[in-house]
Amino acid sequence: MKYLVIAEKPSVALSISKVIGAYKHEDGYLEGGDCVVSWCLGHLAEYAAPEYYDERYKSWRFNDLPILPEEWKLLVSEDKKAHFNILRKLLRIKDFDYVVNACDAGREGEAIFRRVYGLAGSKLPVKRLWISSMEDAAIQQGFDSLKDGAEYDNLFAASECRAKADWLIGMNGTRAFTKKYGRRQTIGRVQTPTLAMLTERQNKIQNFVKEPYYKVEITGNGIVAESERMAQEQDADTMQAACDGQCAVVGSIEHKRKEQSAPKLYDLTTLQREANRYYGFTASQTLKIVQELYEEKLVTYPRTDSQYITEDMQQTMTALLKHYSGEVGKVEQVVNNKKVTDHHAILPTLEAASESQTACPGIKKRSLLLSSGRCSRQCSHRISMKMFW
């Protein structure tokens, strides 16, 4: 059987082609004995601007709102049309038995492939490659267990729903507020409420009014007893006067040992928050960095909302812990099949673990150090965050 594989980016296509044996470079794709591998260059097709539906929308008028497309139009950007034509030709070749959607295993990756597939008018059966790591073994395992593309129809529907909501709110809201206030006002489904939250918080900080409070402390033999906060200074004075010159007796001292559980693994949001706190990275910078790491087979799939792994990953997790810390912790604390939907938590890969032993002396055993540049010995590690255990 001969099949076509379409990845999201050239770098991913190259990694896949090496695993499935597509080594011959052609114009816009790689070819093997029974397969062809190409790529999408990210979002090849996006929803058209209002003026493509009706020329009168070239002028922004409040009375034309709201703009509600009856039939949504997808357009391929001018700088990507040449490659889209290559994909369209490949998707229409009848020699292929099926096409594999190898775009990123998530909502956006599903949309990127489906839009190109639909615009090309392809009739090829679709299979889905769903992997969380770009390691060779993970890619091979994914091809050994390809899914039916129809299983991800709802994921594509969710992506289209979000994209249409972005378009409707962005196009209509931006025009409405711009016309109302006489200057360009950019409105977005996520951008605007987020900006409102930041503005509200900033207003609270700027308008914060300090309120004094009072406490009374008793000290003796290294022990400090502190009262609750009191709004009135007179109440604190009364308590102080009642205690002055008096004896206090400590009835008992109790010592307790408390154990604190290790933090959960990283999902994307937590990783972005930590990277901002420690290194000052923005959310988009962190995503870009960790996406590059994923494509270089150093970490698992980044766009995840889970902080857990599945039961079948316990052995891998144990190996990672043993490598980085020399110990095996309570792996079961981060194992929960029910809390893993599309992808498990972000982890360094076993390939990264093996490279860290020889590539760079600056990579310590207790953590995988990632830096946005190159290390002094030109090792292949790129990044900018620590994956703490």
CSV table of C-alpha atoms in Angstrom, one decimal:
chain,number,residue,atom,x,y,z
A,1,MET,CA,0.0,0.0,0.0
A,2,LYS,CA,1.2,3.5,-0.8
A,3,TYR,CA,0.3,6.4,1.4
A,4,LEU,CA,0.7,10.2,1.8
A,5,VAL,CA,1.8,11.9,5.0
A,6,ILE,CA,1.2,15.6,5.7
A,7,ALA,CA,2.9,17.1,8.7
A,8,GLU,CA,2.6,20.6,10.1
A,9,LYS,CA,6.1,21.9,9.5
A,10,PRO,CA,9.1,20.9,7.4
A,11,SER,CA,11.2,20.0,10.5
A,12,VAL,CA,8.5,17.6,11.6
A,13,ALA,CA,8.1,16.1,8.1
A,14,LEU,CA,11.9,15.5,8.1
A,15,SER,CA,11.8,13.6,11.4
A,16,ILE,CA,8.9,11.5,10.2
A,17,SER,CA,10.5,10.8,6.8
A,18,LYS,CA,13.6,9.4,8.5
A,19,VAL,CA,11.5,6.9,10.5
A,20,ILE,CA,9.3,5.7,7.6
A,21,GLY,CA,12.0,5.7,4.9
A,22,ALA,CA,11.2,8.7,2.7
A,23,TYR,CA,14.7,10.0,1.8
A,24,LYS,CA,14.3,11.2,-1.7
A,25,HIS,CA,14.0,15.0,-1.8
A,26,GLU,CA,11.5,16.4,-4.4
A,27,ASP,CA,10.0,19.9,-4.8
A,28,GLY,CA,7.9,20.3,-1.7
A,29,TYR,CA,7.9,16.7,-0.4
A,30,LEU,CA,10.1,13.7,0.4
A,31,GLU,CA,9.5,10.3,-1.3
A,32,GLY,CA,10.1,6.7,-0.2
A,33,GLY,CA,9.3,3.4,-1.6
A,34,ASP,CA,5.7,3.3,-0.4
A,35,CYS,CA,5.2,6.8,1.0
A,36,VAL,CA,5.4,10.5,0.4
A,37,VAL,CA,5.8,13.1,3.2
A,38,SER,CA,4.9,16.7,2.8
A,39,TRP,CA,4.0,19.6,5.1
A,40,CYS,CA,1.6,22.5,5.6
A,41,LEU,CA,3.8,25.5,6.6
A,42,GLY,CA,1.6,26.2,9.5
A,43,HIS,CA,-1.8,27.8,8.8
A,44,LEU,CA,-2.0,27.6,5.0
A,45,ALA,CA,-5.7,28.6,4.9
A,46,GLU,CA,-7.6,31.0,7.1
A,47,TYR,CA,-11.1,32.6,7.1
A,48,ALA,CA,-11.4,35.5,4.6
A,49,ALA,CA,-11.7,39.1,5.7
A,50,PRO,CA,-15.1,40.8,5.4
A,51,GLU,CA,-14.4,42.5,2.0
A,52,TYR,CA,-14.1,39.1,0.3
A,53,TYR,CA,-17.8,38.5,1.1
A,54,ASP,CA,-18.9,41.8,-0.1
A,55,GLU,CA,-17.0,44.8,-1.5
A,56,ARG,CA,-19.0,47.3,0.5
A,57,TYR,CA,-17.2,46.0,3.7
A,58,LYS,CA,-13.9,47.6,2.4
A,59,SER,CA,-15.3,50.7,4.1
A,60,TRP,CA,-16.0,50.5,7.8
A,61,ARG,CA,-19.5,51.6,8.5
A,62,PHE,CA,-21.4,51.1,11.8
A,63,ASN,CA,-24.7,50.5,9.9
A,64,ASP,CA,-23.2,47.4,8.1
A,65,LEU,CA,-22.8,45.6,11.4
A,66,PRO,CA,-23.0,42.8,12.4
A,67,ILE,CA,-21.3,41.0,9.5
A,68,LEU,CA,-22.5,37.4,9.6
A,69,PRO,CA,-21.2,35.2,6.8
A,70,GLU,CA,-23.8,32.7,5.5
A,71,GLU,CA,-21.1,30.5,4.0
A,72,TRP,CA,-17.6,30.8,5.4
A,73,LYS,CA,-14.7,31.3,2.9
A,74,LEU,CA,-11.2,30.0,3.4
A,75,LEU,CA,-8.3,31.7,1.6
A,76,VAL,CA,-4.7,30.6,1.1
A,77,SER,CA,-2.2,33.4,1.7
A,78,GLU,CA,-0.4,34.6,-1.3
A,79,ASP,CA,3.1,33.6,0.0
A,80,LYS,CA,1.9,30.0,0.5
A,81,LYS,CA,-0.1,29.3,-2.6
A,82,ALA,CA,2.8,27.6,-4.4
A,83,HIS,CA,3.2,25.0,-1.7
A,84,PHE,CA,-0.6,24.6,-1.3
A,85,ASN,CA,-0.7,23.7,-5.1
A,86,ILE,CA,1.9,21.0,-4.4
A,87,LEU,CA,-0.3,19.6,-1.5
A,88,ARG,CA,-3.4,19.8,-3.6
A,89,LYS,CA,-1.8,17.8,-6.4
A,90,LEU,CA,-0.6,15.2,-4.0
A,91,LEU,CA,-4.0,14.9,-2.3
A,92,ARG,CA,-5.6,14.3,-5.6
A,93,ILE,CA,-3.3,11.5,-6.7
A,94,LYS,CA,-5.3,8.3,-6.9
A,95,ASP,CA,-2.3,6.0,-6.4
A,96,PHE,CA,-2.4,6.7,-2.7
A,97,ASP,CA,-4.5,4.3,-0.6
A,98,TYR,CA,-4.9,6.9,2.2
A,99,VAL,CA,-3.5,10.1,3.7
A,100,VAL,CA,-2.1,10.4,7.2
A,101,ASN,CA,-2.8,13.6,9.1
A,102,ALA,CA,0.5,14.1,10.9
A,103,CYS,CA,0.0,17.7,12.0
A,104,ASP,CA,0.4,18.5,15.7
A,105,ALA,CA,-1.8,16.3,17.8
A,106,GLY,CA,-4.1,19.0,19.0
A,107,ARG,CA,-7.0,21.2,18.0
A,108,GLU,CA,-5.0,23.6,15.8
A,109,GLY,CA,-3.1,20.8,14.1
A,110,GLU,CA,-6.4,19.1,13.2
A,111,ALA,CA,-7.7,22.4,11.7
A,112,ILE,CA,-4.6,23.0,9.7
A,113,PHE,CA,-4.8,19.6,8.0
A,114,ARG,CA,-8.6,19.5,7.5
A,115,ARG,CA,-8.7,22.9,5.8
A,116,VAL,CA,-6.0,22.0,3.3
A,117,TYR,CA,-7.7,18.6,2.7
A,118,GLY,CA,-11.1,20.3,2.1
A,119,LEU,CA,-9.8,23.0,-0.2
A,120,ALA,CA,-7.9,20.4,-2.2
A,121,GLY,CA,-11.1,18.5,-2.8
A,122,SER,CA,-9.4,15.2,-1.7
A,123,LYS,CA,-11.3,12.0,-1.5
A,124,LEU,CA,-8.5,10.0,0.1
A,125,PRO,CA,-9.4,8.1,3.3
A,126,VAL,CA,-7.8,9.8,6.3
A,127,LYS,CA,-5.8,8.3,9.1
A,128,ARG,CA,-4.5,10.2,12.2
A,129,LEU,CA,-1.0,10.1,13.7
A,130,TRP,CA,-1.4,11.0,17.3
A,131,ILE,CA,1.8,11.2,19.3
A,132,SER,CA,3.2,13.1,22.3
A,133,SER,CA,6.9,12.9,21.4
A,134,MET,CA,9.0,13.3,18.3
A,135,GLU,CA,11.4,10.6,19.3
A,136,ASP,CA,11.9,7.9,16.6
A,137,ALA,CA,10.4,5.2,18.8
A,138,ALA,CA,7.3,7.3,19.5
A,139,ILE,CA,6.9,8.1,15.8
A,140,GLN,CA,7.2,4.5,14.8
A,141,GLN,CA,4.7,3.4,17.5
A,142,GLY,CA,2.3,6.0,16.3
A,143,PHE,CA,2.4,4.7,12.7
A,144,ASP,CA,1.9,1.2,14.0
A,145,SER,CA,-1.3,2.3,15.6
A,146,LEU,CA,-2.8,4.9,13.3
A,147,LYS,CA,-6.3,6.1,14.2
A,148,ASP,CA,-9.3,6.6,12.0
A,149,GLY,CA,-9.5,10.3,11.0
A,150,ALA,CA,-13.2,10.3,11.8
A,151,GLU,CA,-12.5,9.8,15.5
A,152,TYR,CA,-11.3,13.5,15.6
A,153,ASP,CA,-14.3,15.1,13.9
A,154,ASN,CA,-15.4,16.7,17.2
A,155,LEU,CA,-11.9,18.1,17.7
A,156,PHE,CA,-12.0,19.7,14.3
A,157,ALA,CA,-15.5,21.0,15.1
A,158,ALA,CA,-14.3,22.6,18.3
A,159,SER,CA,-11.4,24.2,16.4
A,160,GLU,CA,-13.7,25.7,13.8
A,161,CYS,CA,-16.1,26.9,16.5
A,162,ARG,CA,-13.3,28.8,18.2
A,163,ALA,CA,-12.0,30.2,14.9
A,164,LYS,CA,-15.4,31.5,13.9
A,165,ALA,CA,-16.0,33.0,17.3
A,166,ASP,CA,-12.6,34.8,17.0
A,167,TRP,CA,-13.6,36.1,13.6
A,168,LEU,CA,-17.1,37.2,14.5
A,169,ILE,CA,-16.0,39.0,17.7
A,170,GLY,CA,-12.8,40.4,16.2
A,171,MET,CA,-14.2,41.7,12.9
A,172,ASN,CA,-17.4,43.1,14.3
A,173,GLY,CA,-16.1,44.3,17.6
A,174,THR,CA,-13.1,46.0,16.2
A,175,ARG,CA,-15.2,47.9,13.6
A,176,ALA,CA,-17.9,48.8,16.0
A,177,PHE,CA,-15.6,50.3,18.7
A,178,THR,CA,-13.4,51.9,16.1
A,179,LYS,CA,-16.3,53.8,14.6
A,180,LYS,CA,-17.8,54.7,18.0
A,181,TYR,CA,-14.6,56.2,19.4
A,182,GLY,CA,-13.1,57.6,16.3
A,183,ARG,CA,-9.8,55.7,16.5
A,184,ARG,CA,-8.8,52.1,16.0
A,185,GLN,CA,-9.8,49.9,18.8
A,186,THR,CA,-8.8,46.2,18.5
A,187,ILE,CA,-11.3,43.8,20.0
A,188,GLY,CA,-10.6,40.1,20.5
A,189,ARG,CA,-12.4,37.1,22.1
A,190,VAL,CA,-9.5,36.4,24.4
A,191,GLN,CA,-7.6,39.7,24.2
A,192,THR,CA,-10.4,42.0,25.4
A,193,PRO,CA,-11.5,40.2,28.6
A,194,THR,CA,-7.8,39.6,29.5
A,195,LEU,CA,-7.1,43.3,29.1
A,196,ALA,CA,-10.1,44.0,31.2
A,197,MET,CA,-8.8,41.8,34.0
A,198,LEU,CA,-5.4,43.5,33.9
A,199,THR,CA,-7.0,46.9,33.9
A,200,GLU,CA,-9.2,46.0,36.8
A,201,ARG,CA,-6.2,44.8,38.8
A,202,GLN,CA,-4.2,47.9,38.0
A,203,ASN,CA,-7.0,50.1,39.1
A,204,LYS,CA,-7.2,48.3,42.4
A,205,ILE,CA,-3.4,48.7,42.9
A,206,GLN,CA,-3.5,52.4,42.0
A,207,ASN,CA,-6.5,53.1,44.2
A,208,PHE,CA,-5.4,51.0,47.1
A,209,VAL,CA,-5.8,52.8,50.5
A,210,LYS,CA,-3.6,51.6,53.4
A,211,GLU,CA,-5.5,50.9,56.6
A,212,PRO,CA,-3.5,50.8,59.8
A,213,TYR,CA,-3.8,47.9,62.2
A,214,TYR,CA,-2.3,47.0,65.6
A,215,LYS,CA,-0.9,43.9,67.3
A,216,VAL,CA,0.3,43.1,70.7
A,217,GLU,CA,3.3,40.7,71.2
A,218,ILE,CA,4.5,38.9,74.3
A,219,THR,CA,8.1,37.6,74.1
A,220,GLY,CA,10.1,35.5,76.5
A,221,ASN,CA,12.7,32.7,76.4
A,222,GLY,CA,12.6,32.6,72.6
A,223,ILE,CA,8.9,32.2,72.4
A,224,VAL,CA,6.7,34.8,70.7
A,225,ALA,CA,2.9,35.1,71.2
A,226,GLU,CA,1.1,37.5,68.9
A,227,SER,CA,-2.4,38.8,69.1
A,228,GLU,CA,-4.8,39.1,66.1
A,229,ARG,CA,-5.0,42.3,64.2
A,230,MET,CA,-6.9,45.2,65.8
A,231,ALA,CA,-8.3,48.1,63.9
A,232,GLN,CA,-8.3,50.5,66.9
A,233,GLU,CA,-5.1,51.5,68.6
A,234,GLN,CA,-7.0,51.9,71.9
A,235,ASP,CA,-7.9,48.2,72.0
A,236,ALA,CA,-4.2,47.3,71.5
A,237,ASP,CA,-3.2,49.8,74.3
A,238,THR,CA,-5.8,48.2,76.6
A,239,MET,CA,-4.4,44.7,75.9
A,240,GLN,CA,-0.8,45.8,76.4
A,241,ALA,CA,-1.6,47.5,79.7
A,242,ALA,CA,-3.3,44.3,80.9
A,243,CYS,CA,-0.2,42.3,80.1
A,244,ASP,CA,2.5,44.6,81.4
A,245,GLY,CA,4.3,43.2,84.5
A,246,GLN,CA,2.3,40.0,84.4
A,247,CYS,CA,3.7,36.4,84.2
A,248,ALA,CA,2.8,34.2,81.3
A,249,VAL,CA,3.0,30.4,81.6
A,250,VAL,CA,3.6,28.1,78.6
A,251,GLY,CA,1.4,25.1,79.2
A,252,SER,CA,2.8,22.8,76.6
A,253,ILE,CA,5.0,22.7,73.4
A,254,GLU,CA,4.1,20.4,70.6
A,255,HIS,CA,6.4,19.6,67.7
A,256,LYS,CA,4.9,18.3,64.4
A,257,ARG,CA,6.6,16.8,61.4
A,258,LYS,CA,4.9,17.8,58.2
A,259,GLU,CA,5.4,16.3,54.8
A,260,GLN,CA,4.9,18.3,51.7
A,261,SER,CA,4.1,16.5,48.4
A,262,ALA,CA,6.2,17.2,45.4
A,263,PRO,CA,4.7,19.6,42.9
A,264,LYS,CA,2.7,18.2,40.0
A,265,LEU,CA,4.2,17.9,36.6
A,266,TYR,CA,4.1,20.8,34.1
A,267,ASP,CA,1.2,21.5,31.9
A,268,LEU,CA,1.7,24.4,29.4
A,269,THR,CA,0.0,27.1,31.6
A,270,THR,CA,2.0,26.2,34.7
A,271,LEU,CA,5.2,26.1,32.7
A,272,GLN,CA,4.5,29.5,31.2
A,273,ARG,CA,3.8,30.9,34.7
A,274,GLU,CA,7.0,29.5,36.1
A,275,ALA,CA,9.1,30.6,33.2
A,276,ASN,CA,7.7,34.1,33.7
A,277,ARG,CA,8.4,34.1,37.4
A,278,TYR,CA,12.0,32.8,37.1
A,279,TYR,CA,13.1,34.2,33.8
A,280,GLY,CA,10.6,36.9,32.8
A,281,PHE,CA,9.5,35.1,29.6
A,282,THR,CA,6.1,35.9,28.1
A,283,ALA,CA,3.6,33.1,27.5
A,284,SER,CA,4.3,33.2,23.8
A,285,GLN,CA,8.1,33.1,24.3
A,286,THR,CA,7.8,30.0,26.5
A,287,LEU,CA,5.5,28.3,24.0
A,288,LYS,CA,7.8,29.0,21.1
A,289,ILE,CA,10.8,27.7,23.1
A,290,VAL,CA,9.1,24.5,24.3
A,291,GLN,CA,7.7,23.9,20.8
A,292,GLU,CA,11.2,24.0,19.4
A,293,LEU,CA,12.3,21.6,22.1
A,294,TYR,CA,9.5,19.3,21.1
A,295,GLU,CA,10.5,19.4,17.4
A,296,GLU,CA,14.1,18.6,18.5
A,297,LYS,CA,12.9,15.6,20.4
A,298,LEU,CA,13.9,17.0,23.8
A,299,VAL,CA,10.5,17.3,25.4
A,300,THR,CA,7.1,15.8,24.9
A,301,TYR,CA,4.1,17.6,23.3
A,302,PRO,CA,3.8,21.1,24.9
A,303,ARG,CA,0.2,22.1,24.3
A,304,THR,CA,-1.3,20.0,27.1
A,305,ASP,CA,-3.6,20.9,30.0
A,306,SER,CA,-2.7,17.9,32.1
A,307,GLN,CA,-0.3,17.6,34.9
A,308,TYR,CA,-0.4,13.8,35.1
A,309,ILE,CA,0.8,10.8,33.1
A,310,THR,CA,-1.0,7.6,32.3
A,311,GLU,CA,-0.3,4.2,33.8
A,312,ASP,CA,1.5,2.9,30.8
A,313,MET,CA,4.1,5.7,31.2
A,314,GLN,CA,5.2,4.7,34.7
A,315,GLN,CA,8.3,2.8,33.5
A,316,THR,CA,9.4,5.8,31.4
A,317,MET,CA,8.8,8.2,34.3
A,318,THR,CA,10.8,6.0,36.6
A,319,ALA,CA,13.7,5.9,34.2
A,320,LEU,CA,13.7,9.8,33.9
A,321,LEU,CA,13.6,10.2,37.7
A,322,LYS,CA,16.5,7.8,38.2
A,323,HIS,CA,18.5,9.6,35.5
A,324,TYR,CA,18.1,13.1,36.8
A,325,SER,CA,17.9,12.6,40.6
A,326,GLY,CA,19.5,9.2,41.1
A,327,GLU,CA,16.4,8.2,43.0
A,328,VAL,CA,13.0,6.8,42.2
A,329,GLY,CA,10.2,8.8,43.9
A,330,LYS,CA,6.5,8.0,44.3
A,331,VAL,CA,5.6,8.0,40.6
A,332,GLU,CA,2.1,6.9,41.4
A,333,GLN,CA,1.4,10.4,42.7
A,334,VAL,CA,1.4,11.8,39.2
A,335,VAL,CA,-0.4,8.8,37.5
A,336,ASN,CA,-4.0,9.4,36.8
A,337,ASN,CA,-5.6,8.1,33.5
A,338,LYS,CA,-8.8,10.1,34.1
A,339,LYS,CA,-6.9,13.4,34.2
A,340,VAL,CA,-5.1,12.9,30.9
A,341,THR,CA,-7.3,13.6,27.8
A,342,ASP,CA,-5.4,14.4,24.6
A,343,HIS,CA,-1.8,14.6,26.0
A,344,HIS,CA,0.0,13.9,29.3
A,345,ALA,CA,2.1,16.4,31.2
A,346,ILE,CA,5.2,17.9,29.6
A,347,LEU,CA,8.3,15.7,30.2
A,348,PRO,CA,11.9,15.7,29.0
A,349,THR,CA,12.4,12.7,26.6
A,350,LEU,CA,14.6,9.7,27.1
A,351,GLU,CA,16.6,11.0,24.1
A,352,ALA,CA,17.2,14.3,26.0
A,353,ALA,CA,18.3,12.3,29.0
A,354,SER,CA,20.8,10.3,27.0
A,355,GLU,CA,22.2,13.4,25.4
A,356,SER,CA,22.6,15.3,28.7
A,357,GLN,CA,25.1,12.7,29.9
A,358,THR,CA,27.8,13.7,27.3
A,359,ALA,CA,26.7,16.8,25.5
A,360,CYS,CA,27.2,19.6,28.1
A,361,PRO,CA,28.8,19.7,31.5
A,362,GLY,CA,26.4,22.5,32.5
A,363,ILE,CA,23.5,20.1,32.5
A,364,LYS,CA,23.1,18.9,36.1
A,365,LYS,CA,21.8,15.6,37.3
A,366,ARG,CA,18.9,17.1,39.3
A,367,SER,CA,17.4,19.0,36.4
A,368,LEU,CA,17.4,19.3,32.7
A,369,LEU,CA,18.8,22.7,32.0
A,370,LEU,CA,17.5,24.2,28.8
A,371,SER,CA,18.8,27.5,27.4
A,372,SER,CA,17.6,29.7,24.6
A,373,GLY,CA,21.1,29.9,23.1
A,374,ARG,CA,23.9,27.3,22.6
A,375,CYS,CA,26.1,26.2,25.4
A,376,SER,CA,29.8,26.9,25.4
A,377,ARG,CA,30.6,23.5,23.9
A,378,GLN,CA,28.1,23.9,21.1
A,379,CYS,CA,25.9,21.1,22.3
A,380,SER,CA,22.6,20.7,20.6
A,381,HIS,CA,20.4,21.7,23.5
A,382,ARG,CA,18.2,24.7,23.0
A,383,ILE,CA,15.9,26.2,25.5
A,384,SER,CA,15.3,28.3,28.4
A,385,MET,CA,13.8,26.6,31.4
A,386,LYS,CA,14.4,24.0,33.9
A,387,MET,CA,12.3,20.9,34.2
A,388,PHE,CA,12.4,20.5,38.0
A,389,TRP,CA,11.8,17.2,39.7
